[in-house]
Structure formats: C-alpha cells, structure tokens
Amino acid sequence: MQSTYKLLCNEIVNAESNRKVLPIKVLQIGDGNFIRAFLDWIFYELNNTANFQGGIVSIQSTSRGQGNRKLQQQNNLFTVLSRGLVDGEVSEQTTVIDTVQESINPYEDWPAVLKQMENPELQFIFSNTTEAGLQYTMEKWSTHTAQNSFPGKLVQLLFHRFTFFNGEIERGLYILPLELVEENGQKLQQICMQIAQDWELSSEFKKWMINSCFFCNTLVDRIVPGFPEESADLFQHYGYKDELLTICEPYHLFVIEGPEKLQQLIPYKEANLNIKFEDIKKYRELKVKILNGIHTILASQGLLMDLHTVKEAIEHPVIKPFITQIVEDELFGHLHREEKEQTIAYMNIVFERFQNPFIHHKLADIRLNSFSKLKTRIWPSIEQYIEINNKLPKDLMFAMTIALFGLDPQRFTVRDSEENIAILSAFQREMLTERKLTVMGDLLDKEFGCPPLQLADMAFQMVSYWENLEQNDLQTLLLKTKGDVKL
C-alpha cells in the first residue's frame, strides 16, 4: 500500500499529468476537516455536475496548522467519505476531491498569497477559522508578513487587490465566512472596517470594501467528525493512505444571505445541492433549537445514564420521547399547523442524522463548554416560551436542571473555561447546603439574566427538580414527565 497519493493520482484521477487544471475562482482561509468535507465537496459537485469550472486555493489559517503541509504532500487531493442514513436507507459514497489546485502557508510565503489577489477570475473568499477566528485584534500594519488574525489577513488581501486593480469597482469579491457566529458576514465586515481604521487606510479603499465587496451572512450544517478511527481498514480497502481522509454525513445545508447576482454565479440548482438563498433567521432558529439544543440535552442526560454516543442517547426508549415532547410542546407548540408540520419534519431528519450508525459522535465531546451552550441553546427557548405562554416550560426547565446537575467538576469531567469551572464549583458546593433556593436564584439572575417576575417561581421549580435528581435515578424521573404528572 502506498503512503502517498501517487497511486491515487495515477489510477483514480486518470494520471497526475492529465489532472484537470481549473481556473482559480475561490480562495479559502482554513483547511480543517469541516471546510474540506463541506465547501471543497460542494465545489467538487458544482464542477462535476454543473460545469462550474472553478478551482480553490487553500490558505492555512494559523501558524500551528498541519493541514496545509499534508495537502501539499498529497498533491492537494484528499478523500471524503460520506455515509449515513437517507430516508432510512444506508448511503455511502467515497469521493476524491480535486478542487483544491494549490495550498499555501501564509506564514512561509505571504507574497504567494498576495499574488492570488491579482487574479481577475477570483470571485469568492470563504473562511472557516472557528468562532475564535472571527474576533477583532489590534495588530500593526505590515505589507511583508501575514497578520496572525483572520480579519487582519483579509484586510491585507483586499487592500492588495484594491491597489493592484486601481480600485476598479468590478474587482470586488464575495466574502462568505462559515464560522458559526450569528450574522457572521456583518460581524466580519465591521471588524475589517475597524482594522482599516486602525491602519489609517485610505477612505477610497474603505468605500471600495463596502460598495464592491459583499460580506454575506451564512449558516452551515453538516456533521463532520473528522479522521475515522477505522482508518487502517479504509486505507487497506482503498489501496492508498490518505492522512486527510474525512468522514461526514450525507446531509448538508448551506444558507446564504447575499445579492441576487451571487445566486447566478453558483449553479447550485443544476448540481442539486441543498443551498438556500434566503433569510437565515428561520433556519438558524431550527438548527440552534433542535439540532444544537437537542445535542446539549442529549449530552447531559446521556452521560448521567452512562451512555456514550449521540446514537445511543437518541435511541434510548426514555430520552427520545422526552426530547420529542419538548420540541412539539414547548419549542414550537405555538406555531400554526403548517409551520409545526415543517418543524416536526426537520426534527425527524435530525433524529435520523443522530442515528447514523457510521458516525460515533461522543457525548463527552458535545459536552465541551456546556455552561456557555446552556445560555445560547436552551435559555433563549425558555425565555421565548414564557413570553408567548405566560407560564414556565416544565420540560425545558427540567432539561436545564439536569444539565446543571451534571456540571459538577467534583463528580464529573467538566471541560469549560477556568472562569466557568470556578462558577460551577462554587454553585455545586452551595447546592449541598440549606440555601438551595437562594443559590439557584443567584445563578439564574447573574448568569442567565432571568426576569425578576419569573425568578422566584423558576428557582423554586428548579430546586424541586434538583432535589428529585438527588433522590431518584434519571430514567424514573423522565418517565414521570409524561402527561401532566408532576415530579
């Protein structure tokens, strides 16, 4: 078995010398598992089914990354294995992605990256630098070396393009960040404008960046666990070793808020891709409440019941009905019939994705930063329910209490920031005293911003749940949530 891509290039891509050279239309900043199994795969499909004819240059986002080096060693080729359930049937597809034409380490060859901005055929810049990458950092202007921050590098690149083309209006680019940050395009544009202000760049450049470049909000959705544990068996099956082999689920969703011309540039309909050019709000609400929210609930409940993966948790005969009850009654019970039917259809798709027998999504990994996730994925749903129904959502509150109960650094492994672990440790100690009601109220007030009118009732209800958790096993308590039976 060969350890490089020589065999792959020669036999699967019909010889390296015959590999199709594509004009560069995309610059991507980030080379991790997700962007390769999502964006690079999308452009592979566009090229092969809709004649898009566009190549990608991949830029390493941090100085610590290794993906760029591996891409170069593998002639910018890699394998994406999509497998899972589609309408209840097993689907499995292996694709050798050949859309990346060149990969550059900006910390070793910044002039080569700047050179990409001189390409008149370049249309898009995509990024996937994690949420931490979409942050403002004060940096000093430099023309010779890459900035450390992603927004800093982006401003450098745009300024070079602006200068090279003498500010031509039509040389602007479509900039689509894939980071999971609300209004990510808008936020990135604001950061870039601040950086341009810091560096005292010309007002003409700032106007060009606003009027000629389109910073688009996006929402992406695909489960990409990454490098497979059974890689040795897969390499034996393929006949070659791929250090960038990435497993993903068949499902994908890409929602873009952008100008109409952008839709004309991406032939997504011809490629039968699940790309939507619509208002992101409704998709974001579904994803955050159902997919992300359920993930958070599953992780807390599953680990307390000694389960290990998402699949085990969603197939549990007690957990699944409880989750379904929350979605139908408390998350979206206020919707009209047609909207509710669409929501339940999405929930069923999510359940099928969670039951993927090929993806071993560990609950312990999902539980990372759970305290912060409670604030963004569960608490807003509680607030919305109270606002609409003028009463407390008993099941959502029980789910939140379970999650807090399990976030005990003295009893379980809690992976979070030092600050949050200190807050949770103090909270758990105080919950062992007779001051439970006051302690719970303080947490809801200070950390979640609970409205004063609901604070006392909510603290009382959650302390009641907490005491039940101290005295009973979770499965028994979940069974009691059926109907109007009170714990």
Coordinates of C-alpha atoms in Angstrom, one line a residue:
M1 CA 0.0 0.0 0.0
Q2 CA 1.5 3.3 -1.0
S3 CA 1.9 6.0 1.7
T4 CA 1.4 8.9 -0.7
Y5 CA -1.1 10.0 -3.3
K6 CA 0.9 8.7 -6.3
L7 CA -1.3 5.7 -6.7
L8 CA -4.4 7.8 -6.2
C9 CA -3.3 10.4 -8.7
N10 CA -2.4 7.9 -11.3
E11 CA -5.3 5.5 -11.1
I12 CA -8.3 7.4 -9.8
V13 CA -7.7 10.8 -11.3
N14 CA -6.5 9.3 -14.6
A15 CA -2.9 10.2 -14.1
E16 CA -1.5 13.3 -12.5
S17 CA -0.4 14.7 -15.8
N18 CA -4.0 14.6 -17.0
R19 CA -5.5 16.1 -14.0
K20 CA -7.7 19.0 -15.0
V21 CA -6.3 22.4 -14.3
L22 CA -9.1 24.7 -13.1
P23 CA -9.2 28.5 -13.1
I24 CA -9.0 29.8 -9.5
K25 CA -12.3 31.3 -8.5
V26 CA -12.1 30.6 -4.8
L27 CA -9.7 31.5 -2.0
Q28 CA -10.4 29.7 1.2
I29 CA -8.8 30.5 4.6
G30 CA -8.8 27.4 6.7
D31 CA -8.0 23.8 5.8
G32 CA -9.7 21.8 8.5
N33 CA -12.0 18.8 8.3
F34 CA -15.2 20.8 8.0
I35 CA -14.2 23.1 5.2
R36 CA -12.8 20.2 3.2
A37 CA -15.9 17.9 3.7
F38 CA -18.3 20.8 3.2
L39 CA -17.1 23.6 1.0
D40 CA -14.5 21.7 -1.1
W41 CA -17.0 18.9 -1.6
I42 CA -19.7 21.5 -2.7
F43 CA -17.4 22.9 -5.4
Y44 CA -16.4 19.4 -6.5
E45 CA -20.1 18.8 -7.1
L46 CA -20.5 22.1 -8.9
N47 CA -17.6 21.3 -11.1
N48 CA -18.7 17.8 -12.0
T49 CA -22.4 18.2 -12.3
A50 CA -23.0 21.8 -13.2
N51 CA -19.8 22.7 -15.2
F52 CA -18.8 25.4 -12.7
Q53 CA -15.2 25.1 -13.7
G54 CA -13.7 26.7 -10.6
G55 CA -10.6 25.8 -8.6
I56 CA -9.7 26.6 -5.0
V57 CA -6.5 27.9 -3.4
S58 CA -6.4 26.9 0.3
I59 CA -4.7 29.1 2.8
Q60 CA -3.6 27.9 6.2
S61 CA -5.4 29.9 8.9
T62 CA -3.0 29.6 11.8
S63 CA 0.7 29.0 12.2
R64 CA 0.1 25.8 14.1
G65 CA -1.9 24.0 11.4
Q66 CA -0.8 20.8 9.7
G67 CA -3.5 20.5 7.0
N68 CA -1.6 22.7 4.5
R69 CA 1.5 20.6 4.7
K70 CA -0.5 17.4 4.2
L71 CA -2.3 18.9 1.3
Q72 CA 1.0 19.8 -0.4
Q73 CA 2.3 16.2 0.2
Q74 CA -0.9 14.8 -1.3
N75 CA -0.9 17.0 -4.4
N76 CA -3.9 18.8 -3.0
L77 CA -6.1 15.7 -3.2
F78 CA -8.0 14.1 -0.4
T79 CA -10.8 11.7 0.2
V80 CA -14.3 12.5 1.6
L81 CA -16.3 9.5 2.8
S82 CA -20.0 10.4 3.2
R83 CA -22.0 7.7 4.9
G84 CA -25.2 7.6 6.9
L85 CA -29.0 7.2 6.6
V86 CA -31.1 8.7 3.8
D87 CA -34.8 8.1 4.2
G88 CA -34.0 5.1 6.4
E89 CA -31.6 3.5 3.9
V90 CA -27.8 3.3 4.2
S91 CA -26.0 5.6 1.9
E92 CA -22.2 5.5 1.4
Q93 CA -20.1 7.4 -1.1
T94 CA -16.4 7.9 -1.5
T95 CA -15.2 11.0 -3.4
V96 CA -11.7 12.1 -4.2
I97 CA -11.8 15.8 -4.1
D98 CA -9.7 17.5 -6.7
T99 CA -11.0 21.1 -6.5
V100 CA -8.0 22.5 -4.4
Q101 CA -5.4 23.5 -7.0
E102 CA -2.8 25.0 -4.7
S103 CA -2.2 25.2 -0.9
I104 CA -0.1 28.0 0.6
N105 CA 1.2 28.6 4.1
P106 CA 0.9 32.3 4.5
Y107 CA 3.5 32.4 7.3
E108 CA 6.1 30.9 5.0
D109 CA 5.2 32.5 1.7
W110 CA 3.0 35.6 2.1
P111 CA 3.8 37.1 -1.3
A112 CA 2.3 33.9 -2.9
V113 CA -0.9 34.6 -1.1
L114 CA -1.0 38.2 -2.1
K115 CA -0.4 37.1 -5.7
Q116 CA -3.8 35.4 -5.6
M117 CA -5.4 38.8 -5.3
E118 CA -4.1 39.8 -8.7
N119 CA -6.2 37.1 -10.4
P120 CA -9.1 38.8 -12.3
E121 CA -11.1 35.5 -12.3
L122 CA -11.2 35.3 -8.5
Q123 CA -14.7 35.7 -7.2
F124 CA -15.0 34.3 -3.7
I125 CA -13.3 34.2 -0.3
F126 CA -14.6 31.7 2.2
S127 CA -13.3 31.1 5.7
N128 CA -13.6 28.5 8.4
T129 CA -11.4 29.6 11.3
T130 CA -13.8 28.6 14.2
E131 CA -15.7 31.2 16.3
A132 CA -12.5 32.3 17.9
G133 CA -11.2 33.4 14.5
L134 CA -14.0 36.0 14.0
Q135 CA -12.7 38.3 16.6
Y136 CA -11.2 41.8 16.5
T137 CA -7.5 42.0 17.4
M138 CA -5.3 45.2 17.4
E139 CA -2.4 44.5 15.1
K140 CA 0.3 46.6 13.4
W141 CA 0.1 47.1 9.6
S142 CA 2.5 45.1 7.6
T143 CA 2.8 44.5 3.8
H144 CA 5.6 41.8 4.0
T145 CA 4.2 39.3 6.5
A146 CA 0.8 37.8 7.2
Q147 CA -1.2 39.0 10.2
N148 CA -2.0 36.5 12.9
S149 CA -5.7 37.1 12.9
F150 CA -8.0 36.1 10.1
P151 CA -9.7 39.5 9.7
G152 CA -6.2 41.1 9.7
K153 CA -5.1 38.9 6.8
L154 CA -8.4 39.5 5.0
V155 CA -7.9 43.3 5.1
Q156 CA -4.3 42.9 3.8
L157 CA -5.6 40.8 0.9
L158 CA -8.4 43.1 0.0
F159 CA -6.1 46.1 0.2
H160 CA -3.7 44.5 -2.2
R161 CA -6.4 43.7 -4.7
F162 CA -7.8 47.2 -4.4
T163 CA -4.3 48.6 -5.1
F164 CA -3.4 46.2 -7.9
F165 CA -6.6 46.9 -9.8
N166 CA -6.6 50.7 -9.0
G167 CA -9.8 50.5 -7.1
E168 CA -11.9 49.1 -10.1
I169 CA -15.5 48.6 -8.9
E170 CA -16.0 45.3 -10.6
R171 CA -12.9 43.7 -8.9
G172 CA -14.7 43.3 -5.6
L173 CA -15.2 39.9 -4.1
Y174 CA -18.0 37.9 -2.4
I175 CA -16.8 37.1 1.2
L176 CA -18.6 34.3 2.9
P177 CA -17.4 33.3 6.4
L178 CA -18.6 29.8 7.5
E179 CA -17.9 30.4 11.2
L180 CA -20.9 29.5 13.4
V181 CA -21.5 33.1 14.6
E182 CA -24.8 34.9 14.2
E183 CA -24.6 37.5 11.4
N184 CA -21.1 36.3 10.7
G185 CA -20.7 38.3 7.4
Q186 CA -21.9 41.5 9.0
K187 CA -19.7 41.0 12.0
L188 CA -16.6 40.3 9.8
Q189 CA -17.3 43.4 7.8
Q190 CA -17.4 45.5 11.0
I191 CA -14.1 44.1 12.2
C192 CA -12.5 44.7 8.8
M193 CA -13.6 48.3 8.8
Q194 CA -12.2 48.8 12.3
I195 CA -8.9 47.3 11.2
A196 CA -8.8 49.6 8.1
Q197 CA -9.4 52.5 10.5
D198 CA -6.6 51.3 12.8
W199 CA -4.2 51.2 9.9
E200 CA -5.3 54.5 8.5
L201 CA -6.0 53.0 5.1
S202 CA -7.5 55.4 2.5
S203 CA -11.1 56.4 2.5
E204 CA -11.3 55.2 -1.1
F205 CA -10.3 51.7 0.0
K206 CA -12.9 51.7 2.7
K207 CA -15.6 52.7 0.3
W208 CA -14.5 50.0 -2.2
M209 CA -14.6 47.4 0.6
I210 CA -18.2 48.5 1.5
N211 CA -19.5 49.0 -2.0
S212 CA -17.6 46.5 -4.2
C213 CA -17.2 43.6 -1.7
F214 CA -20.2 41.7 -0.4
F215 CA -19.9 40.3 3.1
C216 CA -22.6 37.6 3.2
N217 CA -24.2 36.1 6.3
T218 CA -24.2 32.3 6.2
L219 CA -25.4 29.3 8.1
V220 CA -23.8 25.9 7.5
D221 CA -24.9 22.5 8.7
R222 CA -23.2 19.1 8.3
I223 CA -21.8 16.7 10.9
V224 CA -18.1 16.1 10.2
P225 CA -16.5 14.1 13.0
G226 CA -13.2 14.1 11.1
F227 CA -10.5 11.5 10.8
P228 CA -12.0 8.0 11.2
E229 CA -10.9 5.6 13.9
E230 CA -11.1 2.7 11.4
S231 CA -8.7 4.5 9.0
A232 CA -6.3 1.5 8.7
D233 CA -9.1 -0.7 7.3
L234 CA -10.3 2.0 4.9
F235 CA -6.7 2.6 3.6
Q236 CA -6.5 -1.2 3.0
H237 CA -9.7 -1.1 1.1
Y238 CA -8.8 2.0 -1.0
G239 CA -5.2 0.8 -1.6
Y240 CA -3.7 4.1 -0.6
K241 CA -3.0 6.1 2.6
D242 CA -4.8 9.4 3.0
E243 CA -3.8 11.5 6.1
L244 CA -6.7 13.9 5.2
L245 CA -9.4 11.3 4.9
T246 CA -12.6 12.8 6.3
I247 CA -15.9 11.2 7.2
C248 CA -19.1 13.2 7.1
E249 CA -22.8 12.6 7.0
P250 CA -24.8 12.7 3.7
Y251 CA -26.9 15.7 4.9
H252 CA -25.7 19.2 4.1
L253 CA -27.3 22.6 4.3
F254 CA -25.8 26.0 3.2
V255 CA -28.0 29.1 3.7
I256 CA -26.7 32.4 2.3
E257 CA -27.9 35.9 2.6
G258 CA -26.5 37.7 -0.4
P259 CA -27.2 39.7 -3.5
E260 CA -29.2 38.2 -6.4
K261 CA -26.1 38.1 -8.6
L262 CA -24.5 35.7 -6.3
Q263 CA -27.2 33.1 -7.0
Q264 CA -26.4 33.4 -10.7
L265 CA -22.7 32.7 -10.0
I266 CA -23.3 29.5 -8.1
P267 CA -25.2 26.9 -10.2
Y268 CA -26.5 25.1 -7.1
K269 CA -29.8 24.0 -8.6
E270 CA -28.1 22.3 -11.5
A271 CA -25.9 20.4 -9.0
N272 CA -28.9 19.5 -6.8
L273 CA -27.2 21.0 -3.7
N274 CA -29.1 22.0 -0.6
I275 CA -28.2 25.6 -0.8
K276 CA -30.7 28.3 0.1
F277 CA -30.5 32.0 -0.7
E278 CA -33.0 33.1 2.0
D279 CA -33.3 34.9 5.3
I280 CA -31.2 32.8 7.7
K281 CA -33.3 33.5 10.8
K282 CA -35.8 30.6 10.5
Y283 CA -33.0 28.1 9.6
R284 CA -30.9 29.4 12.4
E285 CA -33.7 29.1 14.9
L286 CA -34.5 25.5 13.8
K287 CA -30.8 24.5 13.9
V288 CA -30.0 26.1 17.2
K289 CA -33.2 25.0 19.0
I290 CA -33.5 21.5 17.6
L291 CA -30.1 20.2 16.4
N292 CA -27.8 22.2 18.8
G293 CA -30.3 22.3 21.6
I294 CA -31.0 18.6 21.4
H295 CA -27.3 17.9 21.3
T296 CA -26.9 19.8 24.6
I297 CA -29.8 18.0 26.2
L298 CA -28.7 14.5 25.0
A299 CA -25.2 15.1 26.3
S300 CA -26.3 15.9 29.8
Q301 CA -28.9 13.2 30.1
G302 CA -27.0 10.5 28.2
L303 CA -23.8 10.8 30.3
L304 CA -25.8 10.7 33.6
M305 CA -27.4 7.5 32.3
D306 CA -23.9 6.0 31.4
L307 CA -24.4 6.4 27.6
H308 CA -21.5 7.4 25.4
T309 CA -22.7 8.4 21.9
V310 CA -25.4 10.5 20.3
K311 CA -26.8 7.4 18.6
E312 CA -27.2 5.6 22.0
A313 CA -28.9 8.6 23.6
I314 CA -31.4 9.4 20.8
E315 CA -32.4 5.7 20.5
H316 CA -32.9 5.4 24.3
P317 CA -36.6 4.5 24.9
V318 CA -37.0 7.2 27.6
I319 CA -34.8 10.0 26.4
K320 CA -36.2 10.1 22.8
P321 CA -39.9 10.6 23.9
F322 CA -38.8 13.3 26.3
I323 CA -37.0 15.2 23.6
T324 CA -39.9 14.8 21.2
Q325 CA -42.2 16.2 23.8
I326 CA -40.0 19.2 24.3
V327 CA -39.8 20.0 20.6
E328 CA -43.5 19.6 19.9
D329 CA -45.0 21.1 23.0
E330 CA -42.5 23.7 24.3
L331 CA -40.1 24.7 21.5
F332 CA -42.6 25.0 18.7
G333 CA -46.0 24.3 20.2
H334 CA -47.1 27.9 19.4
L335 CA -46.7 27.5 15.6
H336 CA -49.6 27.2 13.2
R337 CA -50.3 23.7 11.8
E338 CA -48.3 24.0 8.6
E339 CA -45.2 25.5 10.3
K340 CA -45.4 22.9 13.1
E341 CA -45.5 20.1 10.5
Q342 CA -42.4 21.5 8.8
T343 CA -40.7 21.7 12.2
I344 CA -41.5 18.1 13.1
A345 CA -40.3 17.0 9.6
Y346 CA -37.0 18.8 10.4
M347 CA -36.9 17.1 13.8
N348 CA -37.3 13.7 12.2
I349 CA -34.4 14.5 9.8
V350 CA -32.3 15.4 12.8
F351 CA -33.2 12.2 14.6
E352 CA -32.2 10.2 11.5
R353 CA -28.9 12.1 11.4
F354 CA -28.3 11.4 15.1
Q355 CA -28.9 7.7 14.4
N356 CA -26.2 7.5 11.8
P357 CA -24.6 4.1 12.5
F358 CA -21.3 5.2 10.9
I359 CA -20.6 8.3 12.9
H360 CA -19.6 7.8 16.5
H361 CA -20.4 11.3 17.9
K362 CA -19.3 11.2 21.5
L363 CA -21.5 12.9 24.1
A364 CA -18.4 13.9 26.1
D365 CA -17.2 15.9 23.1
I366 CA -20.6 17.7 22.7
R367 CA -20.5 18.5 26.4
L368 CA -17.5 20.7 25.8
N369 CA -18.3 24.3 27.1
S370 CA -21.8 23.1 28.2
F371 CA -22.3 26.0 30.6
S372 CA -22.0 28.5 27.7
K373 CA -24.1 26.3 25.5
L374 CA -26.9 26.3 28.1
K375 CA -27.0 30.1 27.7
T376 CA -27.2 30.1 23.9
R377 CA -29.1 26.9 23.1
I378 CA -31.6 26.3 26.0
W379 CA -32.1 29.5 27.9
P380 CA -33.4 31.6 24.9
S381 CA -36.1 28.9 24.3
I382 CA -37.2 29.1 27.9
E383 CA -37.5 32.9 27.6
Q384 CA -39.5 32.7 24.4
Y385 CA -41.9 30.1 25.9
I386 CA -42.5 32.3 28.9
E387 CA -43.1 35.4 26.7
I388 CA -45.6 33.5 24.5
N389 CA -47.4 31.4 27.1
N390 CA -47.0 33.4 30.3
K391 CA -46.0 30.3 32.2
L392 CA -42.9 28.2 32.8
P393 CA -41.9 25.4 30.4
K394 CA -41.7 22.5 32.8
D395 CA -39.8 20.1 30.5
L396 CA -37.2 22.6 29.2
M397 CA -36.6 23.7 32.8
F398 CA -36.2 20.1 33.9
A399 CA -33.7 19.6 31.0
M400 CA -31.8 22.6 32.1
T401 CA -31.7 21.4 35.7
I402 CA -30.4 18.0 34.6
A403 CA -27.6 19.8 32.6
L404 CA -26.7 21.9 35.7
F405 CA -26.8 18.9 38.0
G406 CA -24.3 17.1 35.8
L407 CA -21.9 20.0 35.5
D408 CA -20.2 19.2 38.8
P409 CA -16.4 19.4 38.5
Q410 CA -16.1 17.3 41.7
R411 CA -18.1 14.4 40.3
F412 CA -17.7 14.5 36.5
T413 CA -15.2 15.7 33.9
V414 CA -16.3 19.3 33.0
R415 CA -14.5 20.8 30.0
D416 CA -15.0 24.5 30.1
S417 CA -13.2 27.8 30.7
E418 CA -11.4 28.3 34.0
E419 CA -13.9 31.0 34.9
N420 CA -16.9 28.9 34.2
I421 CA -15.5 25.9 36.1
A422 CA -14.9 28.2 39.1
I423 CA -18.6 29.4 38.9
L424 CA -19.9 25.8 38.7
S425 CA -17.7 24.6 41.5
A426 CA -18.9 27.3 43.9
F427 CA -22.5 26.7 42.7
Q428 CA -22.3 22.9 43.3
R429 CA -20.8 23.4 46.8
E430 CA -23.6 25.8 47.8
M431 CA -26.3 23.5 46.4
L432 CA -25.2 21.0 49.1
T433 CA -26.4 23.4 51.8
E434 CA -29.9 24.5 53.0
R435 CA -29.6 27.6 50.8
K436 CA -30.5 25.9 47.6
L437 CA -33.3 28.3 46.7
T438 CA -31.1 31.4 47.1
V439 CA -28.2 29.8 45.3
M440 CA -30.3 28.8 42.4
G441 CA -31.9 32.2 42.2
D442 CA -28.5 33.9 42.2
L443 CA -27.3 31.7 39.4
L444 CA -30.4 32.4 37.3
D445 CA -30.1 36.1 37.9
K446 CA -26.4 36.7 37.4
E447 CA -25.5 34.1 34.7
F448 CA -28.8 33.9 32.7
G449 CA -30.4 37.2 33.3
C450 CA -33.7 35.7 34.5
P451 CA -36.5 38.3 34.5
P452 CA -37.3 39.4 38.1
L453 CA -41.0 38.5 37.7
Q454 CA -40.2 34.8 37.0
L455 CA -37.1 34.5 39.2
A456 CA -38.7 33.2 42.4
D457 CA -41.0 30.7 40.6
M458 CA -38.3 29.4 38.3
A459 CA -35.8 28.9 41.2
F460 CA -38.4 27.1 43.2
Q461 CA -39.3 24.8 40.3
M462 CA -35.7 24.0 39.5
V463 CA -34.7 23.3 43.1
S464 CA -37.6 20.9 43.3
Y465 CA -36.3 19.1 40.2
W466 CA -32.8 19.2 41.7
E467 CA -33.9 17.5 44.9
N468 CA -35.6 14.8 42.9
L469 CA -32.4 14.2 41.0
E470 CA -30.6 13.8 44.3
Q471 CA -33.0 11.1 45.4
N472 CA -34.0 9.3 42.3
D473 CA -32.5 7.8 39.1
L474 CA -32.9 9.9 36.0
Q475 CA -34.8 7.3 33.9
T476 CA -37.6 7.1 36.5
L477 CA -37.9 10.9 36.6
L478 CA -38.0 11.2 32.8
L479 CA -40.8 8.6 32.7
K480 CA -42.8 10.8 35.2
T481 CA -42.7 13.8 32.8
K482 CA -45.3 12.1 30.6
G483 CA -48.6 14.0 30.5
D484 CA -49.5 16.2 33.5
V485 CA -47.7 14.0 36.1
K486 CA -45.6 16.3 38.3
L487 CA -42.3 15.3 39.7

